[in-house]
Amino acid sequence: MILAVLFLYTVALLFVVSGLAAASVVTPVLLTFAVDADLPLLPVALTEPVALSMPFFP
């Protein structure tokens, strides 16, 4: 029982950590691109949380 709880906790934490890792890499790139393309920053910045909220199973 304890191993099952630990496994589920680890899987849930994996999604959070992978999302944070992707956000830390992608955010500066997206914002730099938005500034260079004269796009408004708020909609571009909000695309990342929406994309990270969707589960991705390769």
PDB file of N, CA, C and O in Angstrom:
ATOM      1  N   MET A   1       0.822  -1.199   0.000  1.00  0.00           N
ATOM      2  CA  MET A   1       0.000   0.000   0.000  1.00  0.00           C
ATOM      3  C   MET A   1       0.864   1.259   0.000  1.00  0.00           C
ATOM      4  O   MET A   1       0.578   2.201  -0.725  1.00  0.00           O
ATOM      5  N   ILE A   2       1.902   1.241   0.815  1.00  0.00           N
ATOM      6  CA  ILE A   2       2.776   2.413   0.885  1.00  0.00           C
ATOM      7  C   ILE A   2       3.516   2.623  -0.437  1.00  0.00           C
ATOM      8  O   ILE A   2       3.693   3.754  -0.887  1.00  0.00           O
ATOM      9  N   LEU A   3       3.900   1.519  -1.067  1.00  0.00           N
ATOM     10  CA  LEU A   3       4.590   1.652  -2.358  1.00  0.00           C
ATOM     11  C   LEU A   3       3.661   2.231  -3.430  1.00  0.00           C
ATOM     12  O   LEU A   3       4.106   3.006  -4.286  1.00  0.00           O
ATOM     13  N   ALA A   4       2.396   1.873  -3.397  1.00  0.00           N
ATOM     14  CA  ALA A   4       1.445   2.411  -4.374  1.00  0.00           C
ATOM     15  C   ALA A   4       1.272   3.913  -4.174  1.00  0.00           C
ATOM     16  O   ALA A   4       1.241   4.679  -5.144  1.00  0.00           O
ATOM     17  N   VAL A   5       1.162   4.353  -2.942  1.00  0.00           N
ATOM     18  CA  VAL A   5       1.030   5.786  -2.651  1.00  0.00           C
ATOM     19  C   VAL A   5       2.293   6.524  -3.069  1.00  0.00           C
ATOM     20  O   VAL A   5       2.230   7.597  -3.678  1.00  0.00           O
ATOM     21  N   LEU A   6       3.441   5.956  -2.781  1.00  0.00           N
ATOM     22  CA  LEU A   6       4.708   6.573  -3.171  1.00  0.00           C
ATOM     23  C   LEU A   6       4.836   6.658  -4.686  1.00  0.00           C
ATOM     24  O   LEU A   6       5.293   7.670  -5.230  1.00  0.00           O
ATOM     25  N   PHE A   7       4.408   5.620  -5.387  1.00  0.00           N
ATOM     26  CA  PHE A   7       4.448   5.624  -6.847  1.00  0.00           C
ATOM     27  C   PHE A   7       3.546   6.716  -7.420  1.00  0.00           C
ATOM     28  O   PHE A   7       3.956   7.472  -8.308  1.00  0.00           O
ATOM     29  N   LEU A   8       2.315   6.815  -6.916  1.00  0.00           N
ATOM     30  CA  LEU A   8       1.393   7.840  -7.413  1.00  0.00           C
ATOM     31  C   LEU A   8       1.900   9.244  -7.107  1.00  0.00           C
ATOM     32  O   LEU A   8       1.770  10.154  -7.930  1.00  0.00           O
ATOM     33  N   TYR A   9       2.484   9.432  -5.944  1.00  0.00           N
ATOM     34  CA  TYR A   9       3.061  10.732  -5.593  1.00  0.00           C
ATOM     35  C   TYR A   9       4.211  11.075  -6.533  1.00  0.00           C
ATOM     36  O   TYR A   9       4.338  12.213  -6.997  1.00  0.00           O
ATOM     37  N   THR A  10       5.040  10.093  -6.844  1.00  0.00           N
ATOM     38  CA  THR A  10       6.180  10.319  -7.738  1.00  0.00           C
ATOM     39  C   THR A  10       5.715  10.665  -9.151  1.00  0.00           C
ATOM     40  O   THR A  10       6.264  11.569  -9.793  1.00  0.00           O
ATOM     41  N   VAL A  11       4.705   9.983  -9.652  1.00  0.00           N
ATOM     42  CA  VAL A  11       4.193  10.261 -10.993  1.00  0.00           C
ATOM     43  C   VAL A  11       3.585  11.664 -11.049  1.00  0.00           C
ATOM     44  O   VAL A  11       3.816  12.416 -12.010  1.00  0.00           O
ATOM     45  N   ALA A  12       2.812  12.037 -10.024  1.00  0.00           N
ATOM     46  CA  ALA A  12       2.227  13.377  -9.995  1.00  0.00           C
ATOM     47  C   ALA A  12       3.310  14.440  -9.936  1.00  0.00           C
ATOM     48  O   ALA A  12       3.230  15.469 -10.617  1.00  0.00           O
ATOM     49  N   LEU A  13       4.328  14.219  -9.137  1.00  0.00           N
ATOM     50  CA  LEU A  13       5.424  15.183  -9.021  1.00  0.00           C
ATOM     51  C   LEU A  13       6.214  15.280 -10.319  1.00  0.00           C
ATOM     52  O   LEU A  13       6.724  16.350 -10.665  1.00  0.00           O
ATOM     53  N   LEU A  14       6.286  14.190 -11.070  1.00  0.00           N
ATOM     54  CA  LEU A  14       6.987  14.191 -12.350  1.00  0.00           C
ATOM     55  C   LEU A  14       6.361  15.181 -13.320  1.00  0.00           C
ATOM     56  O   LEU A  14       7.075  15.914 -14.014  1.00  0.00           O
ATOM     57  N   PHE A  15       5.028  15.237 -13.357  1.00  0.00           N
ATOM     58  CA  PHE A  15       4.364  16.185 -14.240  1.00  0.00           C
ATOM     59  C   PHE A  15       4.660  17.626 -13.832  1.00  0.00           C
ATOM     60  O   PHE A  15       4.888  18.490 -14.669  1.00  0.00           O
ATOM     61  N   VAL A  16       4.672  17.896 -12.542  1.00  0.00           N
ATOM     62  CA  VAL A  16       4.949  19.254 -12.064  1.00  0.00           C
ATOM     63  C   VAL A  16       6.380  19.660 -12.387  1.00  0.00           C
ATOM     64  O   VAL A  16       6.628  20.753 -12.906  1.00  0.00           O
ATOM     65  N   VAL A  17       7.324  18.788 -12.101  1.00  0.00           N
ATOM     66  CA  VAL A  17       8.738  19.111 -12.326  1.00  0.00           C
ATOM     67  C   VAL A  17       9.042  19.256 -13.812  1.00  0.00           C
ATOM     68  O   VAL A  17       9.776  20.165 -14.213  1.00  0.00           O
ATOM     69  N   SER A  18       8.476  18.401 -14.649  1.00  0.00           N
ATOM     70  CA  SER A  18       8.738  18.524 -16.091  1.00  0.00           C
ATOM     71  C   SER A  18       8.111  19.797 -16.644  1.00  0.00           C
ATOM     72  O   SER A  18       8.682  20.440 -17.525  1.00  0.00           O
ATOM     73  N   GLY A  19       6.965  20.184 -16.122  1.00  0.00           N
ATOM     74  CA  GLY A  19       6.353  21.443 -16.542  1.00  0.00           C
ATOM     75  C   GLY A  19       7.185  22.638 -16.143  1.00  0.00           C
ATOM     76  O   GLY A  19       7.363  23.581 -16.916  1.00  0.00           O
ATOM     77  N   LEU A  20       7.719  22.609 -14.932  1.00  0.00           N
ATOM     78  CA  LEU A  20       8.575  23.715 -14.484  1.00  0.00           C
ATOM     79  C   LEU A  20       9.871  23.777 -15.279  1.00  0.00           C
ATOM     80  O   LEU A  20      10.365  24.865 -15.588  1.00  0.00           O
ATOM     81  N   ALA A  21      10.419  22.632 -15.614  1.00  0.00           N
ATOM     82  CA  ALA A  21      11.650  22.621 -16.415  1.00  0.00           C
ATOM     83  C   ALA A  21      11.393  23.182 -17.808  1.00  0.00           C
ATOM     84  O   ALA A  21      12.186  23.974 -18.330  1.00  0.00           O
ATOM     85  N   ALA A  22      10.278  22.800 -18.403  1.00  0.00           N
ATOM     86  CA  ALA A  22       9.944  23.332 -19.730  1.00  0.00           C
ATOM     87  C   ALA A  22       9.682  24.825 -19.672  1.00  0.00           C
ATOM     88  O   ALA A  22      10.111  25.578 -20.548  1.00  0.00           O
ATOM     89  N   ALA A  23       9.006  25.269 -18.636  1.00  0.00           N
ATOM     90  CA  ALA A  23       8.698  26.697 -18.509  1.00  0.00           C
ATOM     91  C   ALA A  23       9.966  27.522 -18.325  1.00  0.00           C
ATOM     92  O   ALA A  23      10.083  28.618 -18.867  1.00  0.00           O
ATOM     93  N   SER A  24      10.919  26.999 -17.584  1.00  0.00           N
ATOM     94  CA  SER A  24      12.141  27.770 -17.350  1.00  0.00           C
ATOM     95  C   SER A  24      12.981  27.909 -18.612  1.00  0.00           C
ATOM     96  O   SER A  24      13.738  28.859 -18.753  1.00  0.00           O
ATOM     97  N   VAL A  25      12.841  26.983 -19.535  1.00  0.00           N
ATOM     98  CA  VAL A  25      13.604  27.049 -20.785  1.00  0.00           C
ATOM     99  C   VAL A  25      12.843  27.827 -21.856  1.00  0.00           C
ATOM    100  O   VAL A  25      13.422  28.621 -22.591  1.00  0.00           O
ATOM    101  N   VAL A  26      11.547  27.631 -21.947  1.00  0.00           N
ATOM    102  CA  VAL A  26      10.766  28.169 -23.053  1.00  0.00           C
ATOM    103  C   VAL A  26      10.374  29.635 -22.846  1.00  0.00           C
ATOM    104  O   VAL A  26      10.295  30.392 -23.817  1.00  0.00           O
ATOM    105  N   THR A  27      10.147  30.057 -21.616  1.00  0.00           N
ATOM    106  CA  THR A  27       9.654  31.417 -21.371  1.00  0.00           C
ATOM    107  C   THR A  27      10.568  32.499 -21.940  1.00  0.00           C
ATOM    108  O   THR A  27      10.087  33.382 -22.653  1.00  0.00           O
ATOM    109  N   PRO A  28      11.865  32.494 -21.663  1.00  0.00           N
ATOM    110  CA  PRO A  28      12.710  33.557 -22.242  1.00  0.00           C
ATOM    111  C   PRO A  28      12.731  33.536 -23.763  1.00  0.00           C
ATOM    112  O   PRO A  28      12.763  34.593 -24.399  1.00  0.00           O
ATOM    113  N   VAL A  29      12.675  32.355 -24.344  1.00  0.00           N
ATOM    114  CA  VAL A  29      12.695  32.247 -25.805  1.00  0.00           C
ATOM    115  C   VAL A  29      11.415  32.832 -26.395  1.00  0.00           C
ATOM    116  O   VAL A  29      11.451  33.602 -27.368  1.00  0.00           O
ATOM    117  N   LEU A  30      10.265  32.484 -25.799  1.00  0.00           N
ATOM    118  CA  LEU A  30       8.990  33.011 -26.302  1.00  0.00           C
ATOM    119  C   LEU A  30       8.903  34.525 -26.165  1.00  0.00           C
ATOM    120  O   LEU A  30       8.447  35.215 -27.072  1.00  0.00           O
ATOM    121  N   LEU A  31       9.330  35.039 -25.035  1.00  0.00           N
ATOM    122  CA  LEU A  31       9.233  36.482 -24.826  1.00  0.00           C
ATOM    123  C   LEU A  31      10.193  37.256 -25.728  1.00  0.00           C
ATOM    124  O   LEU A  31       9.855  38.326 -26.223  1.00  0.00           O
ATOM    125  N   THR A  32      11.367  36.713 -25.960  1.00  0.00           N
ATOM    126  CA  THR A  32      12.305  37.349 -26.884  1.00  0.00           C
ATOM    127  C   THR A  32      11.737  37.355 -28.301  1.00  0.00           C
ATOM    128  O   THR A  32      11.832  38.358 -29.009  1.00  0.00           O
ATOM    129  N   PHE A  33      11.142  36.241 -28.701  1.00  0.00           N
ATOM    130  CA  PHE A  33      10.515  36.168 -30.015  1.00  0.00           C
ATOM    131  C   PHE A  33       9.371  37.171 -30.135  1.00  0.00           C
ATOM    132  O   PHE A  33       9.211  37.825 -31.172  1.00  0.00           O
ATOM    133  N   ALA A  34       8.580  37.304 -29.082  1.00  0.00           N
ATOM    134  CA  ALA A  34       7.450  38.243 -29.111  1.00  0.00           C
ATOM    135  C   ALA A  34       7.930  39.678 -29.242  1.00  0.00           C
ATOM    136  O   ALA A  34       7.340  40.473 -29.986  1.00  0.00           O
ATOM    137  N   VAL A  35       8.991  40.025 -28.543  1.00  0.00           N
ATOM    138  CA  VAL A  35       9.531  41.386 -28.643  1.00  0.00           C
ATOM    139  C   VAL A  35      10.075  41.630 -30.045  1.00  0.00           C
ATOM    140  O   VAL A  35       9.834  42.688 -30.640  1.00  0.00           O
ATOM    141  N   ASP A  36      10.791  40.668 -30.585  1.00  0.00           N
ATOM    142  CA  ASP A  36      11.356  40.827 -31.935  1.00  0.00           C
ATOM    143  C   ASP A  36      10.275  40.911 -33.009  1.00  0.00           C
ATOM    144  O   ASP A  36      10.452  41.584 -34.021  1.00  0.00           O
ATOM    145  N   ALA A  37       9.152  40.224 -32.812  1.00  0.00           N
ATOM    146  CA  ALA A  37       8.078  40.210 -33.802  1.00  0.00           C
ATOM    147  C   ALA A  37       7.020  41.274 -33.537  1.00  0.00           C
ATOM    148  O   ALA A  37       5.996  41.302 -34.224  1.00  0.00           O
ATOM    149  N   ASP A  38       7.253  42.137 -32.560  1.00  0.00           N
ATOM    150  CA  ASP A  38       6.306  43.193 -32.178  1.00  0.00           C
ATOM    151  C   ASP A  38       4.934  42.641 -31.804  1.00  0.00           C
ATOM    152  O   ASP A  38       3.899  43.200 -32.161  1.00  0.00           O
ATOM    153  N   LEU A  39       4.935  41.531 -31.094  1.00  0.00           N
ATOM    154  CA  LEU A  39       3.686  40.936 -30.603  1.00  0.00           C
ATOM    155  C   LEU A  39       3.443  41.390 -29.169  1.00  0.00           C
ATOM    156  O   LEU A  39       4.397  41.659 -28.433  1.00  0.00           O
ATOM    157  N   PRO A  40       2.192  41.459 -28.746  1.00  0.00           N
ATOM    158  CA  PRO A  40       1.927  41.816 -27.349  1.00  0.00           C
ATOM    159  C   PRO A  40       2.428  40.707 -26.414  1.00  0.00           C
ATOM    160  O   PRO A  40       2.257  39.524 -26.692  1.00  0.00           O
ATOM    161  N   LEU A  41       3.060  41.099 -25.312  1.00  0.00           N
ATOM    162  CA  LEU A  41       3.698  40.111 -24.443  1.00  0.00           C
ATOM    163  C   LEU A  41       2.707  39.265 -23.642  1.00  0.00           C
ATOM    164  O   LEU A  41       2.962  38.088 -23.414  1.00  0.00           O
ATOM    165  N   LEU A  42       1.609  39.857 -23.205  1.00  0.00           N
ATOM    166  CA  LEU A  42       0.694  39.107 -22.338  1.00  0.00           C
ATOM    167  C   LEU A  42       0.081  37.889 -23.033  1.00  0.00           C
ATOM    168  O   LEU A  42       0.141  36.786 -22.474  1.00  0.00           O
ATOM    169  N   PRO A  43      -0.478  38.007 -24.231  1.00  0.00           N
ATOM    170  CA  PRO A  43      -1.016  36.784 -24.871  1.00  0.00           C
ATOM    171  C   PRO A  43       0.060  35.736 -25.151  1.00  0.00           C
ATOM    172  O   PRO A  43      -0.186  34.545 -25.024  1.00  0.00           O
ATOM    173  N   VAL A  44       1.245  36.182 -25.502  1.00  0.00           N
ATOM    174  CA  VAL A  44       2.324  35.223 -25.767  1.00  0.00           C
ATOM    175  C   VAL A  44       2.733  34.528 -24.481  1.00  0.00           C
ATOM    176  O   VAL A  44       2.941  33.312 -24.447  1.00  0.00           O
ATOM    177  N   ALA A  45       2.810  35.281 -23.391  1.00  0.00           N
ATOM    178  CA  ALA A  45       3.186  34.681 -22.107  1.00  0.00           C
ATOM    179  C   ALA A  45       2.107  33.741 -21.590  1.00  0.00           C
ATOM    180  O   ALA A  45       2.417  32.755 -20.919  1.00  0.00           O
ATOM    181  N   LEU A  46       0.855  34.018 -21.906  1.00  0.00           N
ATOM    182  CA  LEU A  46      -0.225  33.161 -21.426  1.00  0.00           C
ATOM    183  C   LEU A  46      -0.387  31.880 -22.244  1.00  0.00           C
ATOM    184  O   LEU A  46      -1.082  30.959 -21.807  1.00  0.00           O
ATOM    185  N   THR A  47       0.227  31.789 -23.404  1.00  0.00           N
ATOM    186  CA  THR A  47       0.136  30.546 -24.169  1.00  0.00           C
ATOM    187  C   THR A  47       0.883  29.408 -23.484  1.00  0.00           C
ATOM    188  O   THR A  47       0.499  28.248 -23.605  1.00  0.00           O
ATOM    189  N   GLU A  48       1.931  29.747 -22.761  1.00  0.00           N
ATOM    190  CA  GLU A  48       2.723  28.709 -22.113  1.00  0.00           C
ATOM    191  C   GLU A  48       1.974  27.999 -20.983  1.00  0.00           C
ATOM    192  O   GLU A  48       1.970  26.766 -20.946  1.00  0.00           O
ATOM    193  N   PRO A  49       1.325  28.709 -20.055  1.00  0.00           N
ATOM    194  CA  PRO A  49       0.568  27.968 -19.033  1.00  0.00           C
ATOM    195  C   PRO A  49      -0.563  27.126 -19.617  1.00  0.00           C
ATOM    196  O   PRO A  49      -0.864  26.052 -19.120  1.00  0.00           O
ATOM    197  N   VAL A  50      -1.176  27.615 -20.678  1.00  0.00           N
ATOM    198  CA  VAL A  50      -2.241  26.826 -21.311  1.00  0.00           C
ATOM    199  C   VAL A  50      -1.651  25.562 -21.919  1.00  0.00           C
ATOM    200  O   VAL A  50      -2.200  24.470 -21.767  1.00  0.00           O
ATOM    201  N   ALA A  51      -0.523  25.698 -22.586  1.00  0.00           N
ATOM    202  CA  ALA A  51       0.102  24.524 -23.193  1.00  0.00           C
ATOM    203  C   ALA A  51       0.606  23.558 -22.136  1.00  0.00           C
ATOM    204  O   ALA A  51       0.496  22.324 -22.298  1.00  0.00           O
ATOM    205  N   LEU A  52       1.147  24.060 -21.027  1.00  0.00           N
ATOM    206  CA  LEU A  52       1.660  23.178 -19.990  1.00  0.00           C
ATOM    207  C   LEU A  52       0.563  22.495 -19.183  1.00  0.00           C
ATOM    208  O   LEU A  52       0.809  21.517 -18.504  1.00  0.00           O
ATOM    209  N   SER A  53      -0.656  23.026 -19.242  1.00  0.00           N
ATOM    210  CA  SER A  53      -1.743  22.398 -18.513  1.00  0.00           C
ATOM    211  C   SER A  53      -2.296  21.186 -19.248  1.00  0.00           C
ATOM    212  O   SER A  53      -3.038  20.398 -18.676  1.00  0.00           O
ATOM    213  N   MET A  54      -1.935  21.036 -20.519  1.00  0.00           N
ATOM    214  CA  MET A  54      -2.386  19.893 -21.291  1.00  0.00           C
ATOM    215  C   MET A  54      -1.395  18.747 -21.119  1.00  0.00           C
ATOM    216  O   MET A  54      -0.191  18.933 -21.303  1.00  0.00           O
ATOM    217  N   PRO A  55      -1.881  17.555 -20.768  1.00  0.00           N
ATOM    218  CA  PRO A  55      -0.944  16.424 -20.626  1.00  0.00           C
ATOM    219  C   PRO A  55      -0.381  16.000 -21.979  1.00  0.00           C
ATOM    220  O   PRO A  55      -1.092  16.027 -22.990  1.00  0.00           O
ATOM    221  N   PHE A  56       0.881  15.664 -21.985  1.00  0.00           N
ATOM    222  CA  PHE A  56       1.548  15.234 -23.215  1.00  0.00           C
ATOM    223  C   PHE A  56       2.179  13.865 -22.968  1.00  0.00           C
ATOM    224  O   PHE A  56       2.996  13.708 -22.059  1.00  0.00           O
ATOM    225  N   PHE A  57       1.749  12.902 -23.709  1.00  0.00           N
ATOM    226  CA  PHE A  57       2.298  11.559 -23.583  1.00  0.00           C
ATOM    227  C   PHE A  57       2.958  11.164 -24.894  1.00  0.00           C
ATOM    228  O   PHE A  57       2.279  10.843 -25.859  1.00  0.00           O
ATOM    229  N   PRO A  58       4.276  11.240 -24.943  1.00  0.00           N
ATOM    230  CA  PRO A  58       4.959  10.931 -26.213  1.00  0.00           C
ATOM    231  C   PRO A  58       4.862   9.457 -26.564  1.00  0.00           C
ATOM    232  O   PRO A  58       4.645   8.622 -25.786  1.00  0.00           O
TER     233      PRO A  58
END
